[in-house]
Structure formats: C-alpha cells, structure tokens
Short mmCIF file of C-alpha atoms in Angstrom, two decimals:
data_model
loop_
_atom_site.label_atom_id
_atom_site.label_comp_id
_atom_site.label_asym_id
_atom_site.label_seq_id
_atom_site.Cartn_x
_atom_site.Cartn_y
_atom_site.Cartn_z
CA MET A 6 11.20 7.77 -8.34
CA PRO A 7 9.64 8.55 -11.27
CA CYS A 8 6.47 6.76 -12.78
CA PRO A 9 7.15 4.14 -15.20
CA ILE A 10 4.65 5.84 -17.27
CA CYS A 11 4.83 9.06 -17.67
CA GLY A 12 8.38 9.94 -16.20
CA VAL A 13 6.74 12.53 -13.75
CA ARG A 14 8.74 13.10 -10.68
CA ASP A 15 6.93 16.33 -8.66
CA TYR A 16 5.17 15.00 -5.46
CA PRO A 17 3.92 17.32 -3.38
CA HIS A 18 5.71 15.54 -0.24
CA PRO A 19 9.06 13.52 -1.87
CA GLU A 20 10.00 12.78 1.77
CA LEU A 21 7.36 9.74 1.27
CA LEU A 22 9.96 8.45 -0.59
CA VAL A 23 6.72 7.94 -3.14
CA GLY A 24 7.52 5.21 -5.85
CA SER A 25 9.51 3.08 -4.18
CA THR A 26 7.12 1.62 -1.15
CA GLU A 27 3.81 0.00 -0.50
CA ILE A 28 0.10 0.97 1.17
CA TRP A 29 -1.06 -2.47 2.66
CA LEU A 30 -4.87 -2.20 3.17
CA PRO A 31 -6.73 -5.03 4.89
CA ASP A 32 -9.23 -6.38 3.64
CA ASN A 33 -12.63 -7.62 3.95
CA ASP A 34 -12.20 -11.03 3.99
CA GLY A 35 -9.09 -11.06 7.28
CA GLY A 36 -6.83 -11.28 4.61
CA TYR A 37 -4.66 -7.87 2.39
CA PHE A 38 -3.35 -5.61 0.00
CA ALA A 39 -0.80 -3.49 -0.83
CA ALA A 40 -0.45 -1.33 -3.49
CA PRO A 41 2.33 0.94 -5.00
CA SER A 42 2.58 4.41 -3.19
CA MET A 43 2.25 5.74 -6.50
CA ILE A 44 -1.54 4.61 -6.43
CA TYR A 45 -2.76 8.05 -6.20
CA HIS A 46 -1.17 9.31 -9.02
CA PHE A 47 -2.03 5.87 -11.38
CA ILE A 48 -5.67 6.55 -10.39
CA SER A 49 -5.43 11.07 -10.66
CA ALA A 50 -3.05 11.21 -13.69
CA HIS A 51 -3.61 7.28 -16.12
CA ASN A 52 -7.67 7.26 -15.34
CA TYR A 53 -6.11 3.21 -13.36
CA ALA A 54 -9.30 2.07 -11.92
CA PRO A 55 -8.78 -0.43 -8.34
CA PRO A 56 -10.57 -3.57 -7.86
CA LYS A 57 -14.60 -3.58 -6.42
CA GLU A 58 -12.41 -5.20 -3.28
CA PHE A 59 -9.49 -2.77 -2.61
CA LEU A 60 -12.17 0.52 -2.90
CA ASP A 61 -14.62 -1.55 -1.05
CA ALA A 62 -11.70 -2.29 1.66
CA LEU A 63 -10.14 1.58 1.55
CA PHE A 64 -13.50 2.69 2.35
CA GLY A 65 -14.15 1.00 5.27
CA PHE A 66 -10.48 1.12 6.13
CA GLU A 67 -11.05 2.92 10.16
CA PRO A 68 -7.54 4.91 10.50
CA ALA A 69 -7.71 5.29 13.93
CA SER A 70 -7.05 0.98 13.98
CA ASN A 71 -4.58 -0.10 15.27
CA PHE A 72 -3.08 -1.65 11.88
CA ARG A 73 0.29 -2.50 11.74
CA ALA A 74 1.01 -2.91 8.05
CA GLN A 75 5.05 -2.76 8.74
CA LYS A 76 4.83 -5.37 11.83
CA ILE A 77 2.64 -7.52 10.16
CA SER A 78 4.59 -7.37 6.29
CA GLU A 79 7.34 -8.60 8.46
CA ASP A 80 5.89 -11.44 10.23
CA LEU A 81 4.26 -12.86 6.82
CA MET A 82 8.40 -12.76 5.83
CA ALA A 83 9.98 -14.17 8.41
CA GLU A 84 7.29 -16.86 8.44
CA ALA A 85 7.76 -17.66 4.37
CA MET A 86 11.83 -17.41 5.26
CA GLY A 87 11.16 -20.34 7.72
CA PHE A 88 11.90 -18.30 10.74
CA GLY A 89 8.10 -18.33 12.38
CA ALA A 90 6.07 -15.45 13.04
CA ASP A 91 6.00 -13.01 15.09
CA ILE A 92 9.27 -11.71 14.99
CA ASP A 93 10.16 -8.10 16.47
#
C-alpha cells in the first residue's frame, strides 16, 4: 500500500504488507497502542513525532516477552462483538 502522504511504495521488505497492517505495543498501564505499520516511514520521511507515552512503551518493551498482539486483538474484538473473550 502506498504512503497516503507521498505515495512511496518502495519498502525494503514488501512481504511485510506495510500499510495494511498494525503494530500493537503494550503500554505501561495495562493497555495497548496500535500504530499503522507505516509508522517508521511517517517518522523518517515525514518527521512525525509519536506521543511520549508511545515512545516510553516502545523503549521499555522487551522483545523476548510473551506478548501476543494477534491473540489480544482477536479477544478484544470478540468481546466487543459480544462473543466473550479468549476465543481460539
């Protein structure tokens, strides 16, 4: 998907579906941030400055943690639709 600001399509890893996905990140209060997968492009090419809370969560995130964003997203969506959480 091209950048909605500048139209660029040249990403180093096209298999990652940049522009049509989200990056989920746990915040420091038990919640989550959801950012467009193009956030790096927005920062580097368009000088976007994410909120301090997002940056604090990003720099405090432990990549080796057992954070399962897809599962959390599915559970939250199921709960919001009235199906209950923890659907596998």
